[in-house]
Amino acid sequence: MLIAANWKMHGDRAFLTAYFEGAAALCWPEAQTHLVFPPATLLERAAEAGTAVGMVAGAQAIHPARDGAHTGCLSAEQVAEAGARWALLGHSERRAQGETDLDVAAQLEAAARAGLRGLVCVGEGLAVREEGEAEAYVLGQLAAVLALPAPALDALGAIAYEPIWAIGTGRTATPELAQAMHRALRERLEAVGLGGLPLLYGGSVKPDNAKALLSQPDIDGVLVGGASLDITAFNAIARAANE
Ligand code: PEP
């Protein structure tokens, strides 16, 4: 079970200190991996503080290139040196800034180069869902990644299905809707020998809906945005997985 916190553009040093102090005071289920994706300025500190409480730090985004004239960007090597072990790739908030499926695939190649695990996000917008095209759209996003040759594909650590209409809106996919998409993703991954890859759901996950989502057979974890900023709520979501 993989339980991941995406802080997005939230948090400062004081927040980070309080967060990990809070984490240390709480009980965390065993047999789970807890990931935290802080803003880049806090990555090094989060990697250090996370080690003490069994949380693994990751970068929210990476550039495909190793270095170069890419003002404001960070390479996989740079975030790895800062302590990242994972990288979020293709979050919808990044795709909305212009990242394409091919960019996401190139980022996974970069993650592999730097020894990072990639957590690739996929998900459809409301219009696509209403047109009945959600599954084809999401599988299309995945196809660009699955087309990579083996060394890059080995860095694929998990997929997060995050319907855009459910991110930060308070509107969660029903457990049945999420399960149906996860089943489709699982079948596609099984077809290429990756059926064991963890499939996370993301989109307004909260302590009160986590149990129903995590009890679905093909939901292996969650990627949590807003609710992950409250360590008590994030811990409650992690514990819901064991109920
Ligand atoms: C996210 O940022 O990946 C996310 C799912 O956000 P939220 O939980 O706030 O919907």
Coordinates of C-alpha atoms and ligand atoms in Angstrom, one line a residue:
M1 CA 0.0 0.0 0.0
L2 CA 1.4 3.4 -1.0
I3 CA 0.1 6.5 0.7
A4 CA 1.4 9.7 -0.8
A5 CA 1.2 13.4 0.2
N6 CA 1.5 16.1 -2.4
W7 CA 2.0 19.5 -0.6
K8 CA 1.8 21.4 -3.9
M9 CA 3.0 25.0 -3.4
H10 CA 2.3 24.9 0.3
G11 CA 4.7 24.9 3.3
D12 CA 7.7 26.6 4.7
R13 CA 10.4 25.5 7.2
A14 CA 8.2 26.0 10.2
F15 CA 5.4 24.0 8.6
L16 CA 7.8 21.2 7.8
T17 CA 9.2 21.0 11.3
A18 CA 5.7 20.8 12.8
Y19 CA 4.6 18.3 10.2
F20 CA 7.3 15.8 10.9
E21 CA 7.1 16.3 14.7
G22 CA 3.4 15.5 14.3
A23 CA 4.2 12.5 12.2
A24 CA 6.6 11.2 14.9
A25 CA 3.9 11.4 17.5
L26 CA 1.4 9.3 15.5
C27 CA 1.0 5.6 14.8
W28 CA 1.5 4.5 11.2
P29 CA 0.3 1.2 9.8
E30 CA 3.1 -1.2 8.9
A31 CA 3.2 -2.7 5.4
Q32 CA 2.7 0.7 3.9
T33 CA 5.0 3.1 2.1
H34 CA 4.5 6.8 2.9
L35 CA 5.7 9.3 0.4
V36 CA 5.8 13.1 0.7
F37 CA 6.2 15.5 -2.2
P38 CA 7.1 18.9 -0.7
P39 CA 8.0 22.0 -2.7
A40 CA 11.6 21.9 -4.0
T41 CA 12.8 24.4 -1.5
L42 CA 12.0 21.9 1.3
L43 CA 13.1 18.7 -0.4
E44 CA 16.4 18.3 1.3
R45 CA 14.9 19.0 4.8
A46 CA 12.0 16.7 4.1
A47 CA 14.3 13.9 3.0
E48 CA 16.2 14.2 6.3
A49 CA 13.2 14.6 8.6
G50 CA 11.2 12.0 6.7
T51 CA 13.9 9.4 7.3
A52 CA 13.4 9.7 11.0
V53 CA 9.7 8.9 10.7
G54 CA 9.8 6.4 7.8
M55 CA 8.6 8.8 5.1
V56 CA 10.2 8.9 1.7
A57 CA 10.6 12.3 0.0
G58 CA 10.0 12.9 -3.7
A59 CA 10.0 15.8 -6.2
Q60 CA 6.8 17.3 -7.5
A61 CA 8.3 17.7 -11.0
I62 CA 11.5 17.2 -13.0
H63 CA 12.8 18.3 -16.3
P64 CA 13.9 15.6 -18.8
A65 CA 17.3 17.1 -19.4
R66 CA 20.3 16.4 -17.2
D67 CA 21.3 20.1 -17.3
G68 CA 21.1 23.1 -19.7
A69 CA 19.4 26.4 -20.3
H70 CA 16.1 25.6 -18.6
T71 CA 15.5 28.5 -16.2
G72 CA 13.4 27.6 -13.2
C73 CA 13.5 23.9 -13.8
L74 CA 15.2 21.0 -11.8
S75 CA 16.8 17.9 -13.3
A76 CA 16.2 14.4 -11.9
E77 CA 19.9 14.4 -10.9
Q78 CA 19.5 17.6 -8.9
V79 CA 16.4 16.5 -7.0
A80 CA 18.1 13.1 -6.3
E81 CA 21.0 14.9 -4.9
A82 CA 18.7 16.8 -2.6
G83 CA 17.3 13.5 -1.3
A84 CA 14.4 12.7 -3.5
R85 CA 13.8 9.0 -4.2
W86 CA 10.6 9.5 -6.2
A87 CA 9.3 12.1 -8.7
L88 CA 5.7 12.9 -9.5
L89 CA 5.3 13.0 -13.3
G90 CA 2.5 14.4 -15.3
H91 CA 0.4 15.8 -12.5
S92 CA -2.7 17.4 -14.0
E93 CA -1.6 20.8 -12.7
R94 CA 1.6 20.4 -14.7
R95 CA -0.1 19.0 -17.7
A96 CA -2.4 22.1 -17.6
Q97 CA 0.8 24.2 -18.0
G98 CA 1.6 22.4 -21.2
E99 CA 3.2 19.1 -20.3
T100 CA 2.4 16.5 -22.9
D101 CA 2.3 12.7 -22.7
L102 CA 5.6 12.6 -24.5
D103 CA 7.1 15.0 -22.0
V104 CA 5.9 12.7 -19.2
A105 CA 7.6 9.8 -20.9
A106 CA 10.8 11.8 -21.3
Q107 CA 10.6 12.6 -17.6
L108 CA 10.4 8.9 -16.7
E109 CA 13.5 8.3 -18.8
A110 CA 15.2 11.1 -16.8
A111 CA 14.0 9.5 -13.5
A112 CA 15.5 6.2 -14.5
R113 CA 18.8 7.9 -15.4
A114 CA 19.0 9.4 -11.9
G115 CA 17.8 6.3 -10.0
L116 CA 14.4 7.8 -9.1
R117 CA 11.0 6.0 -9.1
G118 CA 8.4 7.7 -11.2
L119 CA 4.8 8.2 -9.9
V120 CA 3.0 8.9 -13.2
C121 CA -0.4 10.7 -12.9
V122 CA -3.2 10.2 -15.4
G123 CA -6.8 11.4 -15.4
E124 CA -9.5 12.9 -17.6
G125 CA -11.3 16.3 -17.4
L126 CA -15.0 16.6 -16.9
A127 CA -15.8 17.1 -20.6
V128 CA -13.9 13.9 -21.6
R129 CA -15.8 12.0 -19.0
E130 CA -19.2 13.4 -20.1
E131 CA -18.4 12.4 -23.6
G132 CA -17.9 8.8 -22.4
E133 CA -14.2 8.9 -23.5
A134 CA -12.6 8.7 -20.0
E135 CA -11.1 5.2 -20.3
A136 CA -9.7 5.7 -23.8
Y137 CA -8.2 9.1 -22.8
V138 CA -6.5 7.7 -19.6
L139 CA -5.2 4.6 -21.4
G140 CA -3.9 6.9 -24.1
Q141 CA -1.9 8.9 -21.5
L142 CA -0.5 5.6 -20.1
A143 CA 0.4 4.4 -23.6
A144 CA 3.2 7.0 -24.0
V145 CA 4.9 5.8 -20.9
L146 CA 4.4 2.1 -21.7
A147 CA 6.0 2.6 -25.1
L148 CA 9.3 3.3 -23.4
P149 CA 12.0 0.7 -23.7
A150 CA 12.9 -1.5 -20.6
P151 CA 15.5 0.5 -18.7
A152 CA 13.3 3.6 -18.5
L153 CA 10.1 1.6 -17.8
D154 CA 11.8 -0.1 -14.9
A155 CA 11.7 3.3 -13.1
L156 CA 7.9 3.3 -13.2
G157 CA 7.1 2.9 -9.5
A158 CA 3.3 3.6 -9.5
I159 CA 0.4 5.1 -11.5
A160 CA -2.0 7.6 -9.9
Y161 CA -5.5 7.9 -11.4
E162 CA -6.6 11.4 -10.7
P163 CA -9.7 12.6 -12.4
I164 CA -9.2 16.3 -12.9
W165 CA -12.8 17.1 -12.0
A166 CA -12.1 15.6 -8.5
I167 CA -8.8 17.3 -7.7
G168 CA -9.2 20.0 -5.1
T169 CA -12.9 20.3 -5.8
G170 CA -14.2 18.3 -2.9
R171 CA -15.9 16.1 -5.5
T172 CA -14.5 12.6 -5.1
A173 CA -15.0 9.8 -7.7
T174 CA -17.3 7.1 -6.3
P175 CA -15.4 4.0 -5.2
E176 CA -17.1 2.1 -8.0
L177 CA -16.1 4.7 -10.7
A178 CA -12.5 4.7 -9.4
Q179 CA -12.4 1.0 -9.3
A180 CA -13.6 0.7 -12.9
M181 CA -10.8 2.9 -14.2
H182 CA -8.3 1.1 -12.0
R183 CA -9.4 -2.2 -13.4
A184 CA -8.9 -0.9 -16.9
L185 CA -5.5 0.3 -16.0
R186 CA -4.6 -3.0 -14.4
E187 CA -5.7 -4.9 -17.4
R188 CA -3.5 -2.8 -19.7
L189 CA -0.6 -3.1 -17.3
E190 CA -1.1 -6.9 -17.0
A191 CA -0.9 -7.1 -20.8
V192 CA 2.7 -5.8 -20.6
G193 CA 3.8 -7.8 -17.6
L194 CA 3.3 -4.9 -15.1
G195 CA 0.2 -6.1 -13.4
G196 CA 1.8 -5.8 -10.0
L197 CA 2.4 -2.0 -10.3
P198 CA 0.7 -0.1 -7.5
L199 CA -2.4 1.9 -8.7
L200 CA -3.2 5.0 -6.6
Y201 CA -6.4 7.0 -6.6
G202 CA -6.2 10.8 -6.1
G203 CA -8.9 13.5 -6.0
S204 CA -10.3 15.0 -2.8
V205 CA -9.3 12.0 -0.7
K206 CA -10.2 12.7 2.9
P207 CA -10.3 10.6 6.1
D208 CA -14.0 10.0 5.7
N209 CA -13.9 8.6 2.1
A210 CA -10.5 6.8 2.2
K211 CA -11.7 3.5 3.6
A212 CA -14.3 3.0 0.8
L213 CA -11.8 3.9 -1.9
L214 CA -9.0 1.8 -0.4
S215 CA -11.2 -1.3 0.0
Q216 CA -11.6 -1.5 -3.8
P217 CA -9.7 -4.5 -5.2
D218 CA -7.6 -2.5 -7.7
I219 CA -6.9 0.6 -5.5
D220 CA -3.5 0.1 -3.9
G221 CA -3.0 3.4 -2.3
V222 CA -3.9 7.1 -2.6
L223 CA -2.3 10.4 -3.7
V224 CA -3.5 13.1 -1.4
G225 CA -3.3 16.8 -2.0
G226 CA -5.2 19.2 0.3
A227 CA -5.9 16.7 3.1
S228 CA -2.2 15.7 3.3
L229 CA -1.3 19.2 4.6
D230 CA -2.8 18.2 7.9
I231 CA -0.7 15.4 9.3
T232 CA -3.5 14.1 11.5
A233 CA -5.8 13.8 8.5
F234 CA -3.0 12.2 6.4
N235 CA -2.4 9.7 9.2
A236 CA -6.1 9.0 9.4
I237 CA -6.2 8.3 5.7
A238 CA -3.2 5.9 6.1
R239 CA -4.9 4.1 9.0
A240 CA -8.2 3.8 7.0
A241 CA -6.3 1.5 4.6
N242 CA -6.0 -1.0 7.4
E243 CA -9.5 -0.9 8.7
Ligands
PEP1 C1 -3.4 16.0 -5.9 O1 -2.9 17.1 -5.8 O2 -2.8 15.1 -6.5 C2 -4.7 15.9 -5.4 C3 -5.3 14.7 -5.5 O3 -5.3 16.9 -4.7 P1 -6.6 16.9 -3.7 O4 -6.4 15.7 -2.8 O5 -6.6 18.2 -3.0 O6 -7.8 16.7 -4.6

